[in-house]
mmCIF file of C-alpha atoms in Angstrom:
data_model
loop_
_atom_site.group_PDB
_atom_site.id
_atom_site.type_symbol
_atom_site.label_atom_id
_atom_site.label_comp_id
_atom_site.label_asym_id
_atom_site.label_seq_id
_atom_site.Cartn_x
_atom_site.Cartn_y
_atom_site.Cartn_z
ATOM 1 C CA ARG A 8 13.315 -12.801 -18.831
ATOM 2 C CA ILE A 9 13.199 -15.439 -16.139
ATOM 3 C CA LEU A 10 16.025 -17.382 -17.727
ATOM 4 C CA SER A 11 18.287 -14.303 -17.721
ATOM 5 C CA TRP A 12 17.402 -13.668 -14.060
ATOM 6 C CA ILE A 13 18.342 -17.280 -13.176
ATOM 7 C CA ARG A 14 21.625 -16.926 -15.101
ATOM 8 C CA SER A 15 22.447 -13.733 -13.187
ATOM 9 C CA LEU A 16 21.794 -15.538 -9.879
ATOM 10 C CA ILE A 17 24.062 -18.407 -10.884
ATOM 11 C CA ALA A 18 26.758 -15.990 -12.024
ATOM 12 C CA ALA A 19 26.546 -14.039 -8.751
ATOM 13 C CA LYS A 20 26.778 -17.230 -6.720
ATOM 14 C CA ASN A 21 29.823 -18.427 -8.667
ATOM 15 C CA SER A 22 31.598 -15.064 -8.466
ATOM 16 C CA LYS A 23 33.427 -13.572 -5.491
ATOM 17 C CA ASN A 24 30.277 -11.593 -4.676
ATOM 18 C CA GLN A 25 28.124 -14.261 -3.070
ATOM 19 C CA LEU A 26 24.380 -13.708 -2.845
ATOM 20 C CA PRO A 27 23.438 -11.857 0.334
ATOM 21 C CA THR A 28 21.959 -13.780 3.218
ATOM 22 C CA THR A 29 19.681 -12.362 5.874
ATOM 23 C CA THR A 30 22.621 -12.113 8.279
ATOM 24 C CA ASP A 31 24.577 -10.044 5.739
ATOM 25 C CA MET A 32 21.749 -7.602 5.115
ATOM 26 C CA ALA A 33 20.616 -4.621 7.124
ATOM 27 C CA ALA A 34 17.540 -5.294 9.280
ATOM 28 C CA GLY A 35 15.113 -3.734 6.798
ATOM 29 C CA ASP A 36 16.589 -5.638 3.881
ATOM 30 C CA ALA A 37 16.545 -8.870 5.878
ATOM 31 C CA ASN A 38 12.785 -8.566 6.350
ATOM 32 C CA LYS A 39 12.306 -7.904 2.641
ATOM 33 C CA HIS A 40 14.508 -10.868 1.710
ATOM 34 C CA ARG A 41 12.833 -13.188 4.223
ATOM 35 C CA SER A 42 9.293 -12.430 3.126
ATOM 36 C CA GLY A 43 10.159 -13.376 -0.427
ATOM 37 C CA PHE A 44 9.393 -10.239 -2.377
ATOM 38 C CA SER A 45 11.559 -8.151 -4.620
ATOM 39 C CA LEU A 46 13.735 -5.531 -2.971
ATOM 40 C CA LYS A 47 12.039 -3.043 -5.322
ATOM 41 C CA TYR A 48 8.560 -4.073 -4.135
ATOM 42 C CA MET A 49 7.860 -0.886 -2.227
ATOM 43 C CA GLU A 50 8.959 1.382 -5.074
ATOM 44 C CA ARG A 51 5.821 0.460 -7.036
ATOM 45 C CA PRO A 52 2.570 2.235 -6.161
ATOM 46 C CA ALA A 53 -0.130 0.240 -4.388
ATOM 47 C CA SER A 54 -2.501 0.781 -7.318
ATOM 48 C CA GLU A 55 -0.238 -1.357 -9.541
ATOM 49 C CA ASN A 56 -0.339 -4.278 -7.108
ATOM 50 C CA TYR A 57 -3.991 -4.197 -6.014
ATOM 51 C CA PRO A 58 -5.489 -7.661 -6.614
ATOM 52 C CA ILE A 59 -7.822 -8.181 -9.540
ATOM 53 C CA TYR A 60 -10.875 -10.178 -8.504
ATOM 54 C CA HIS A 61 -13.169 -11.490 -11.242
ATOM 55 C CA ALA A 62 -15.133 -14.559 -10.169
ATOM 56 C CA HIS A 63 -13.779 -14.541 -6.625
ATOM 57 C CA GLU A 64 -16.384 -15.045 -3.889
ATOM 58 C CA CYS A 65 -14.132 -14.535 -0.866
ATOM 59 C CA LYS A 66 -14.630 -12.234 2.086
ATOM 60 C CA VAL A 67 -11.441 -10.310 1.269
ATOM 61 C CA ARG A 68 -12.965 -9.205 -2.039
ATOM 62 C CA LYS A 69 -16.047 -8.010 -0.156
ATOM 63 C CA HIS A 70 -14.083 -5.863 2.326
ATOM 64 C CA LEU A 71 -10.754 -4.870 0.739
ATOM 65 C CA THR A 72 -10.957 -1.512 -1.013
ATOM 66 C CA PRO A 73 -8.182 0.175 -2.992
ATOM 67 C CA GLU A 74 -8.017 2.850 -0.273
ATOM 68 C CA MET A 75 -7.680 0.277 2.527
ATOM 69 C CA TYR A 76 -5.047 -1.637 0.546
ATOM 70 C CA GLU A 77 -3.034 1.533 -0.043
ATOM 71 C CA LYS A 78 -3.030 2.328 3.698
ATOM 72 C CA MET A 79 -1.626 -1.118 4.530
ATOM 73 C CA TYR A 80 0.586 -1.589 1.447
ATOM 74 C CA LYS A 81 3.928 -0.449 2.885
ATOM 75 C CA ARG A 82 3.466 -1.889 6.365
ATOM 76 C CA ILE A 83 5.623 -4.851 7.329
ATOM 77 C CA THR A 84 5.463 -6.833 10.563
ATOM 78 C CA PRO A 85 8.704 -7.390 12.510
ATOM 79 C CA ASN A 86 8.876 -10.879 10.937
ATOM 80 C CA GLY A 87 8.635 -9.429 7.421
ATOM 81 C CA VAL A 88 4.983 -10.272 6.684
ATOM 82 C CA THR A 89 3.167 -7.953 4.267
ATOM 83 C CA VAL A 90 -0.526 -7.461 3.567
ATOM 84 C CA ASP A 91 0.013 -9.212 0.232
ATOM 85 C CA LYS A 92 1.194 -12.348 2.036
ATOM 86 C CA CYS A 93 -1.974 -12.248 4.177
ATOM 87 C CA ILE A 94 -4.402 -11.793 1.266
ATOM 88 C CA GLN A 95 -2.694 -14.186 -1.185
ATOM 89 C CA PRO A 96 -5.272 -16.986 -0.607
ATOM 90 C CA SER A 97 -7.992 -14.602 -1.796
ATOM 91 C CA VAL A 98 -6.119 -14.145 -5.075
ATOM 92 C CA ASP A 99 -5.299 -17.837 -5.579
ATOM 93 C CA ASN A 100 -8.784 -19.220 -4.850
ATOM 94 C CA THR A 101 -12.057 -18.183 -6.468
ATOM 95 C CA GLY A 102 -14.408 -20.154 -4.204
ATOM 96 C CA LYS A 103 -16.386 -19.171 -1.132
ATOM 97 C CA ILE A 104 -13.505 -18.833 1.298
ATOM 98 C CA VAL A 105 -12.331 -16.234 3.789
ATOM 99 C CA GLY A 106 -9.133 -15.628 1.794
ATOM 100 C CA LEU A 107 -7.082 -14.160 4.631
ATOM 101 C CA VAL A 108 -4.265 -15.693 6.686
ATOM 102 C CA ALA A 109 -2.115 -14.264 9.454
ATOM 103 C CA GLY A 110 1.599 -14.623 8.784
ATOM 104 C CA ASP A 111 2.466 -13.941 12.423
ATOM 105 C CA GLU A 112 0.766 -12.638 15.551
ATOM 106 C CA GLU A 113 1.535 -9.016 14.607
ATOM 107 C CA SER A 114 -0.472 -9.398 11.367
ATOM 108 C CA TYR A 115 -3.700 -8.898 13.332
ATOM 109 C CA THR A 116 -2.644 -5.445 14.547
ATOM 110 C CA THR A 117 -0.456 -4.335 11.631
ATOM 111 C CA PHE A 118 -3.260 -5.028 9.130
ATOM 112 C CA HIS A 119 -6.158 -4.514 11.548
ATOM 113 C CA GLU A 120 -8.340 -2.787 8.958
ATOM 114 C CA ILE A 121 -8.861 -5.962 6.924
ATOM 115 C CA PHE A 122 -8.625 -8.459 9.803
ATOM 116 C CA ASP A 123 -11.192 -6.611 11.953
ATOM 117 C CA ALA A 124 -13.650 -6.239 9.045
ATOM 118 C CA ILE A 125 -13.444 -9.928 8.108
ATOM 119 C CA ILE A 126 -13.550 -11.251 11.685
ATOM 120 C CA ASP A 127 -16.627 -9.089 12.341
ATOM 121 C CA ASP A 128 -18.316 -10.357 9.149
ATOM 122 C CA TYR A 129 -17.344 -14.008 9.615
ATOM 123 C CA HIS A 130 -18.485 -14.100 13.239
ATOM 124 C CA SER A 131 -21.682 -12.140 12.575
ATOM 125 C CA GLY A 132 -21.018 -9.066 14.670
ATOM 126 C CA PHE A 133 -18.271 -10.269 17.038
ATOM 127 C CA THR A 134 -16.095 -7.155 16.805
ATOM 128 C CA ALA A 135 -12.521 -6.494 17.869
ATOM 129 C CA LYS A 136 -13.891 -4.807 21.002
ATOM 130 C CA ASP A 137 -15.820 -7.932 22.094
ATOM 131 C CA SER A 138 -14.291 -10.640 24.245
ATOM 132 C CA HIS A 139 -15.102 -14.224 25.140
ATOM 133 C CA PRO A 140 -16.185 -14.963 28.689
ATOM 134 C CA ALA A 141 -13.448 -16.290 30.959
ATOM 135 C CA PRO A 142 -13.318 -20.104 30.909
ATOM 136 C CA ASP A 143 -14.621 -21.922 33.947
ATOM 137 C CA LEU A 144 -12.343 -24.933 34.392
ATOM 138 C CA ASP A 145 -13.536 -25.877 37.860
ATOM 139 C CA ASP A 146 -14.070 -29.626 37.590
ATOM 140 C CA THR A 147 -16.049 -29.732 40.854
ATOM 141 C CA LYS A 148 -18.969 -28.152 38.989
ATOM 142 C CA ILE A 149 -19.331 -31.175 36.692
ATOM 143 C CA VAL A 150 -22.374 -33.145 37.797
ATOM 144 C CA GLY A 151 -22.409 -36.856 36.998
ATOM 145 C CA GLY A 152 -19.699 -36.656 34.342
ATOM 146 C CA LYS A 153 -21.568 -38.956 31.960
ATOM 147 C CA ILE A 154 -22.914 -37.695 28.668
ATOM 148 C CA ASP A 155 -25.733 -39.639 27.060
ATOM 149 C CA ASP A 156 -24.481 -41.463 23.926
ATOM 150 C CA LYS A 157 -27.447 -40.212 21.887
ATOM 151 C CA TYR A 158 -25.861 -36.720 21.938
ATOM 152 C CA ILE A 159 -22.331 -37.715 20.911
ATOM 153 C CA LYS A 160 -21.521 -39.184 17.499
ATOM 154 C CA SER A 161 -17.793 -38.499 17.494
ATOM 155 C CA CYS A 162 -15.155 -36.388 19.136
ATOM 156 C CA ARG A 163 -12.213 -34.601 17.560
ATOM 157 C CA ILE A 164 -9.342 -32.841 19.271
ATOM 158 C CA ARG A 165 -7.453 -30.204 17.298
ATOM 159 C CA THR A 166 -4.101 -28.743 18.224
ATOM 160 C CA GLY A 167 -2.151 -25.866 16.827
ATOM 161 C CA ARG A 168 1.301 -24.391 17.193
ATOM 162 C CA SER A 169 1.959 -20.779 18.017
ATOM 163 C CA ILE A 170 5.276 -19.706 19.457
ATOM 164 C CA ARG A 171 5.737 -16.009 20.148
ATOM 165 C CA GLY A 172 8.298 -14.499 17.790
ATOM 166 C CA LEU A 173 8.017 -17.189 15.100
ATOM 167 C CA CYS A 174 5.869 -16.900 12.017
ATOM 168 C CA LEU A 175 2.658 -18.850 11.633
ATOM 169 C CA PRO A 176 2.445 -21.575 8.937
ATOM 170 C CA PRO A 177 1.598 -19.278 5.977
ATOM 171 C CA SER A 178 4.882 -17.400 6.412
ATOM 172 C CA ILE A 179 7.155 -19.725 8.356
ATOM 173 C CA SER A 180 10.570 -20.542 6.924
ATOM 174 C CA ARG A 181 12.023 -24.032 6.684
ATOM 175 C CA ALA A 182 14.583 -23.100 9.362
ATOM 176 C CA GLU A 183 11.830 -22.069 11.801
#
């Protein structure tokens, strides 16, 4: 089956009818093409695509119900991210992981049912309605500025990249 599909792709590429690119497609089709799923993806019912968890110990398994999955199944973010893209780590890994990734910033609102439930669980009651206190970056309030070495073993600085309008690493394209 796969071999015949590959042959049809090669034949289409070599014929006058080149394979469509995202610029050739309508906006809706471009999102479907970009996110890497079949153009017939949405024709299948959600029940046929619901993940099967056996020995999985992830938080997605704990919170994702067939009803919740069905509600989110046909939603797509403006960048073409689907709920399946976000929950794929929970399918691929059986260990004690969260199992949920955001494909872009809109993933948090588009699929809020699963993101809110897992963030609340992971942060032990820190809900979507809670907020962090405003940071106090007034350096004049630092007294002494020396920290005793017995309290510090090492220091690590982490950075991340988030640019509005581009996908996050789980869904980013090579061009982005």
